[in-house]
Amino acid sequence: MLDLRSDNLIAQARTAKAGDAATQTSTAEPPFRFRRFTLAVQGELGALGRERQAHAAELPDFLRAHLRGTSDAEALFYQFLSRLHEAEPTYLTRPELPAEVAVAALGQVLHAAAATTEAGAPTQHAALSNGQWLVVARRGPQPLWYRAVAGLGDGEESFRGIFAVADEDAASRPPEPGLVEVPDNYALMVSADLDFQILPLSL
């Protein structure tokens, strides 16, 4: 079984929004990496960022030494790694780490990063991989869809794949035919052999 190449699988698109005076470009960040783990996240993370210094001080020394920036997304990534380490130190080095364990830890840090406000649950999307599986998670009202594709080509040229897509304008229009929506507070997990399942984000 080949490892999932997370450097090829995880990316964030930079989108342009038309403003009153000019077109502005969102500040999407590249994925963060630590050992086998790669994480990209977008959405509301401000609650975690407001306590960034306190959270950084609580990190194990070997994780704190890898902090490079001051972004909320990086703070969330290292909070995720810290939760895995607290649960079981070998989780950070175990290739066969169960995806369910990682999904539960990811759900906890996403929840802590953005508490529900009067306006409702904030939107968050995250893509996480350790090379053996890929997880794409959704919290909040903004839809996340996926589609499994197969049968493109013949014989050795045939192709199987799964893609996931989120569109900030999609809530106002139906998805394209063939797309399946990932429910709020759930994640799509794809294994290296392209089997997939929907897992709950445990809080």
GROMACS .gro file of C-alpha atoms in nm:
model
  203
    1MET     CA    1   0.000   0.000   0.000
    2LEU     CA    2   0.148   0.333  -0.104
    3ASP     CA    3   0.143   0.632   0.125
    4LEU     CA    4  -0.092   0.914   0.042
    5ARG     CA    5   0.121   1.200  -0.086
    6SER     CA    6  -0.020   1.470   0.139
    7ASP     CA    7   0.192   1.737  -0.029
    8ASN     CA    8  -0.008   1.671  -0.345
    9LEU     CA    9  -0.343   1.613  -0.180
   10ILE     CA   10  -0.378   1.913   0.050
   11ALA     CA   11  -0.401   2.264  -0.091
   12GLN     CA   12  -0.598   2.579  -0.039
   13ALA     CA   13  -0.736   2.796  -0.318
   14ARG     CA   14  -0.697   3.169  -0.300
   15THR     CA   15  -1.027   3.334  -0.383
   16ALA     CA   16  -1.099   3.689  -0.489
   17LYS     CA   17  -1.390   3.881  -0.341
   18ALA     CA   18  -1.539   4.188  -0.503
   19GLY     CA   19  -1.553   4.474  -0.251
   20ASP     CA   20  -1.720   4.813  -0.270
   21ALA     CA   21  -1.400   4.984  -0.373
   22ALA     CA   22  -1.168   4.712  -0.500
   23THR     CA   23  -1.119   4.342  -0.537
   24GLN     CA   24  -0.954   4.184  -0.234
   25THR     CA   25  -0.776   3.848  -0.219
   26SER     CA   26  -0.818   3.617   0.080
   27THR     CA   27  -0.506   3.528   0.276
   28ALA     CA   28  -0.506   3.150   0.245
   29GLU     CA   29  -0.210   2.985   0.414
   30PRO     CA   30  -0.011   2.686   0.289
   31PRO     CA   31  -0.045   2.356   0.479
   32PHE     CA   32   0.147   2.312   0.804
   33ARG     CA   33   0.366   2.005   0.849
   34PHE     CA   34   0.512   1.812   1.139
   35ARG     CA   35   0.670   1.471   1.079
   36ARG     CA   36   0.405   1.272   0.889
   37PHE     CA   37   0.122   1.515   0.961
   38THR     CA   38  -0.003   1.782   0.723
   39LEU     CA   39  -0.292   2.017   0.802
   40ALA     CA   40  -0.465   2.296   0.611
   41VAL     CA   41  -0.755   2.484   0.768
   42GLN     CA   42  -0.979   2.778   0.685
   43GLY     CA   43  -1.259   2.956   0.865
   44GLU     CA   44  -1.314   3.109   1.208
   45LEU     CA   45  -1.025   3.035   1.445
   46GLY     CA   46  -1.013   3.360   1.641
   47ALA     CA   47  -1.103   3.218   1.983
   48LEU     CA   48  -0.786   3.009   1.977
   49GLY     CA   49  -0.575   3.293   1.846
   50ARG     CA   50  -0.674   3.527   2.131
   51GLU     CA   51  -0.505   3.286   2.373
   52ARG     CA   52  -0.214   3.196   2.146
   53GLN     CA   53   0.061   3.283   2.394
   54ALA     CA   54  -0.098   3.082   2.674
   55HIS     CA   55  -0.149   2.784   2.444
   56ALA     CA   56   0.209   2.804   2.317
   57ALA     CA   57   0.340   2.802   2.674
   58GLU     CA   58   0.149   2.480   2.742
   59LEU     CA   59   0.296   2.293   2.445
   60PRO     CA   60   0.562   2.026   2.504
   61ASP     CA   61   0.910   2.168   2.444
   62PHE     CA   62   0.968   1.967   2.125
   63LEU     CA   63   0.648   2.105   1.971
   64ARG     CA   64   0.700   2.463   2.086
   65ALA     CA   65   1.045   2.459   1.925
   66HIS     CA   66   0.881   2.408   1.583
   67LEU     CA   67   0.650   2.710   1.601
   68ARG     CA   68   0.746   2.951   1.325
   69GLY     CA   69   0.465   3.203   1.284
   70THR     CA   70   0.182   3.372   1.469
   71SER     CA   71  -0.118   3.261   1.266
   72ASP     CA   72  -0.431   3.111   1.419
   73ALA     CA   73  -0.406   2.817   1.178
   74GLU     CA   74  -0.057   2.726   1.299
   75ALA     CA   75  -0.170   2.757   1.662
   76LEU     CA   76  -0.455   2.517   1.590
   77PHE     CA   77  -0.220   2.267   1.424
   78TYR     CA   78   0.008   2.253   1.727
   79GLN     CA   79  -0.287   2.229   1.964
   80PHE     CA   80  -0.398   1.927   1.762
   81LEU     CA   81  -0.051   1.769   1.785
   82SER     CA   82  -0.039   1.842   2.158
   83ARG     CA   83  -0.373   1.667   2.216
   84LEU     CA   84  -0.248   1.358   2.036
   85HIS     CA   85   0.073   1.361   2.240
   86GLU     CA   86  -0.119   1.398   2.568
   87ALA     CA   87  -0.343   1.105   2.479
   88GLU     CA   88  -0.051   0.882   2.376
   89PRO     CA   89   0.301   1.006   2.285
   90THR     CA   90   0.346   0.738   2.018
   91TYR     CA   91   0.049   0.878   1.823
   92LEU     CA   92   0.284   1.138   1.672
   93THR     CA   93   0.514   0.871   1.530
   94ARG     CA   94   0.276   0.580   1.468
   95PRO     CA   95   0.206   0.540   1.092
   96GLU     CA   96  -0.099   0.324   1.163
   97LEU     CA   97  -0.263   0.585   1.387
   98PRO     CA   98  -0.640   0.522   1.360
   99ALA     CA   99  -0.809   0.803   1.169
  100GLU     CA  100  -1.090   0.804   1.428
  101VAL     CA  101  -0.841   0.916   1.695
  102ALA     CA  102  -0.713   1.201   1.481
  103VAL     CA  103  -1.066   1.307   1.382
  104ALA     CA  104  -1.172   1.326   1.748
  105ALA     CA  105  -0.869   1.543   1.835
  106LEU     CA  106  -0.927   1.763   1.531
  107GLY     CA  107  -1.292   1.812   1.626
  108GLN     CA  108  -1.193   1.918   1.978
  109VAL     CA  109  -0.947   2.185   1.865
  110LEU     CA  110  -1.181   2.319   1.595
  111HIS     CA  111  -1.456   2.352   1.854
  112ALA     CA  112  -1.222   2.531   2.096
  113ALA     CA  113  -1.097   2.762   1.822
  114ALA     CA  114  -1.437   2.917   1.754
  115ALA     CA  115  -1.715   2.908   2.010
  116THR     CA  116  -2.072   2.945   1.883
  117THR     CA  117  -2.192   3.306   1.870
  118GLU     CA  118  -2.535   3.468   1.848
  119ALA     CA  119  -2.498   3.453   1.471
  120GLY     CA  120  -2.475   3.074   1.490
  121ALA     CA  121  -2.199   2.820   1.446
  122PRO     CA  122  -1.892   2.954   1.263
  123THR     CA  123  -1.770   2.794   0.943
  124GLN     CA  124  -1.455   2.582   0.948
  125HIS     CA  125  -1.306   2.339   0.698
  126ALA     CA  126  -0.991   2.136   0.758
  127ALA     CA  127  -0.786   1.885   0.559
  128LEU     CA  128  -0.556   1.654   0.755
  129SER     CA  129  -0.328   1.367   0.650
  130ASN     CA  130  -0.061   1.145   0.804
  131GLY     CA  131   0.027   0.975   0.476
  132GLN     CA  132  -0.194   0.672   0.545
  133TRP     CA  133  -0.529   0.853   0.533
  134LEU     CA  134  -0.675   1.188   0.437
  135VAL     CA  135  -0.947   1.356   0.644
  136VAL     CA  136  -1.157   1.650   0.523
  137ALA     CA  137  -1.372   1.796   0.801
  138ARG     CA  138  -1.664   2.038   0.817
  139ARG     CA  139  -1.799   2.247   1.105
  140GLY     CA  140  -2.067   2.509   1.053
  141PRO     CA  141  -2.322   2.599   0.787
  142GLN     CA  142  -2.097   2.626   0.482
  143PRO     CA  143  -2.136   2.305   0.278
  144LEU     CA  144  -1.861   2.056   0.201
  145TRP     CA  145  -1.918   1.802  -0.076
  146TYR     CA  146  -1.733   1.500  -0.205
  147ARG     CA  147  -1.750   1.270  -0.505
  148ALA     CA  148  -1.589   0.936  -0.585
  149VAL     CA  149  -1.487   0.895  -0.949
  150ALA     CA  150  -1.383   0.580  -1.131
  151GLY     CA  151  -1.360   0.423  -1.472
  152LEU     CA  152  -1.174   0.698  -1.653
  153GLY     CA  153  -0.961   0.512  -1.906
  154ASP     CA  154  -0.903   0.143  -1.973
  155GLY     CA  155  -0.692  -0.124  -1.807
  156GLU     CA  156  -0.376   0.015  -1.649
  157GLU     CA  157  -0.487   0.362  -1.750
  158SER     CA  158  -0.806   0.343  -1.540
  159PHE     CA  159  -0.835   0.591  -1.254
  160ARG     CA  160  -1.006   0.597  -0.917
  161GLY     CA  161  -1.018   0.904  -0.701
  162ILE     CA  162  -1.215   1.107  -0.451
  163PHE     CA  163  -1.234   1.483  -0.440
  164ALA     CA  164  -1.390   1.722  -0.191
  165VAL     CA  165  -1.496   2.080  -0.256
  166ALA     CA  166  -1.626   2.372  -0.049
  167ASP     CA  167  -1.757   2.694  -0.202
  168GLU     CA  168  -1.838   2.998   0.009
  169ASP     CA  169  -2.116   3.094  -0.235
  170ALA     CA  170  -2.258   2.743  -0.257
  171ALA     CA  171  -2.513   2.781   0.024
  172SER     CA  172  -2.728   2.988  -0.209
  173ARG     CA  173  -2.734   2.733  -0.493
  174PRO     CA  174  -2.762   2.354  -0.528
  175PRO     CA  175  -2.449   2.142  -0.571
  176GLU     CA  176  -2.342   1.995  -0.901
  177PRO     CA  177  -2.494   1.654  -0.990
  178GLY     CA  178  -2.310   1.363  -0.829
  179LEU     CA  179  -2.178   1.555  -0.530
  180VAL     CA  180  -2.262   1.422  -0.181
  181GLU     CA  181  -2.272   1.662   0.114
  182VAL     CA  182  -2.066   1.593   0.426
  183PRO     CA  183  -2.294   1.671   0.726
  184ASP     CA  184  -2.209   1.947   0.971
  185ASN     CA  185  -1.969   1.823   1.244
  186TYR     CA  186  -1.855   1.527   1.035
  187ALA     CA  187  -1.548   1.441   0.831
  188LEU     CA  188  -1.478   1.245   0.515
  189MET     CA  189  -1.194   0.995   0.572
  190VAL     CA  190  -1.013   0.846   0.272
  191SER     CA  191  -0.766   0.560   0.316
  192ALA     CA  192  -0.461   0.496   0.099
  193ASP     CA  193  -0.652   0.235  -0.102
  194LEU     CA  194  -0.930   0.494  -0.162
  195ASP     CA  195  -1.188   0.333   0.064
  196PHE     CA  196  -1.379   0.608   0.241
  197GLN     CA  197  -1.626   0.668   0.522
  198ILE     CA  198  -1.794   0.951   0.710
  199LEU     CA  199  -1.680   0.997   1.071
  200PRO     CA  200  -1.827   1.224   1.343
  201LEU     CA  201  -1.620   1.508   1.484
  202SER     CA  202  -1.634   1.420   1.854
  203LEU     CA  203  -1.657   1.718   2.089
   0.00000   0.00000   0.00000
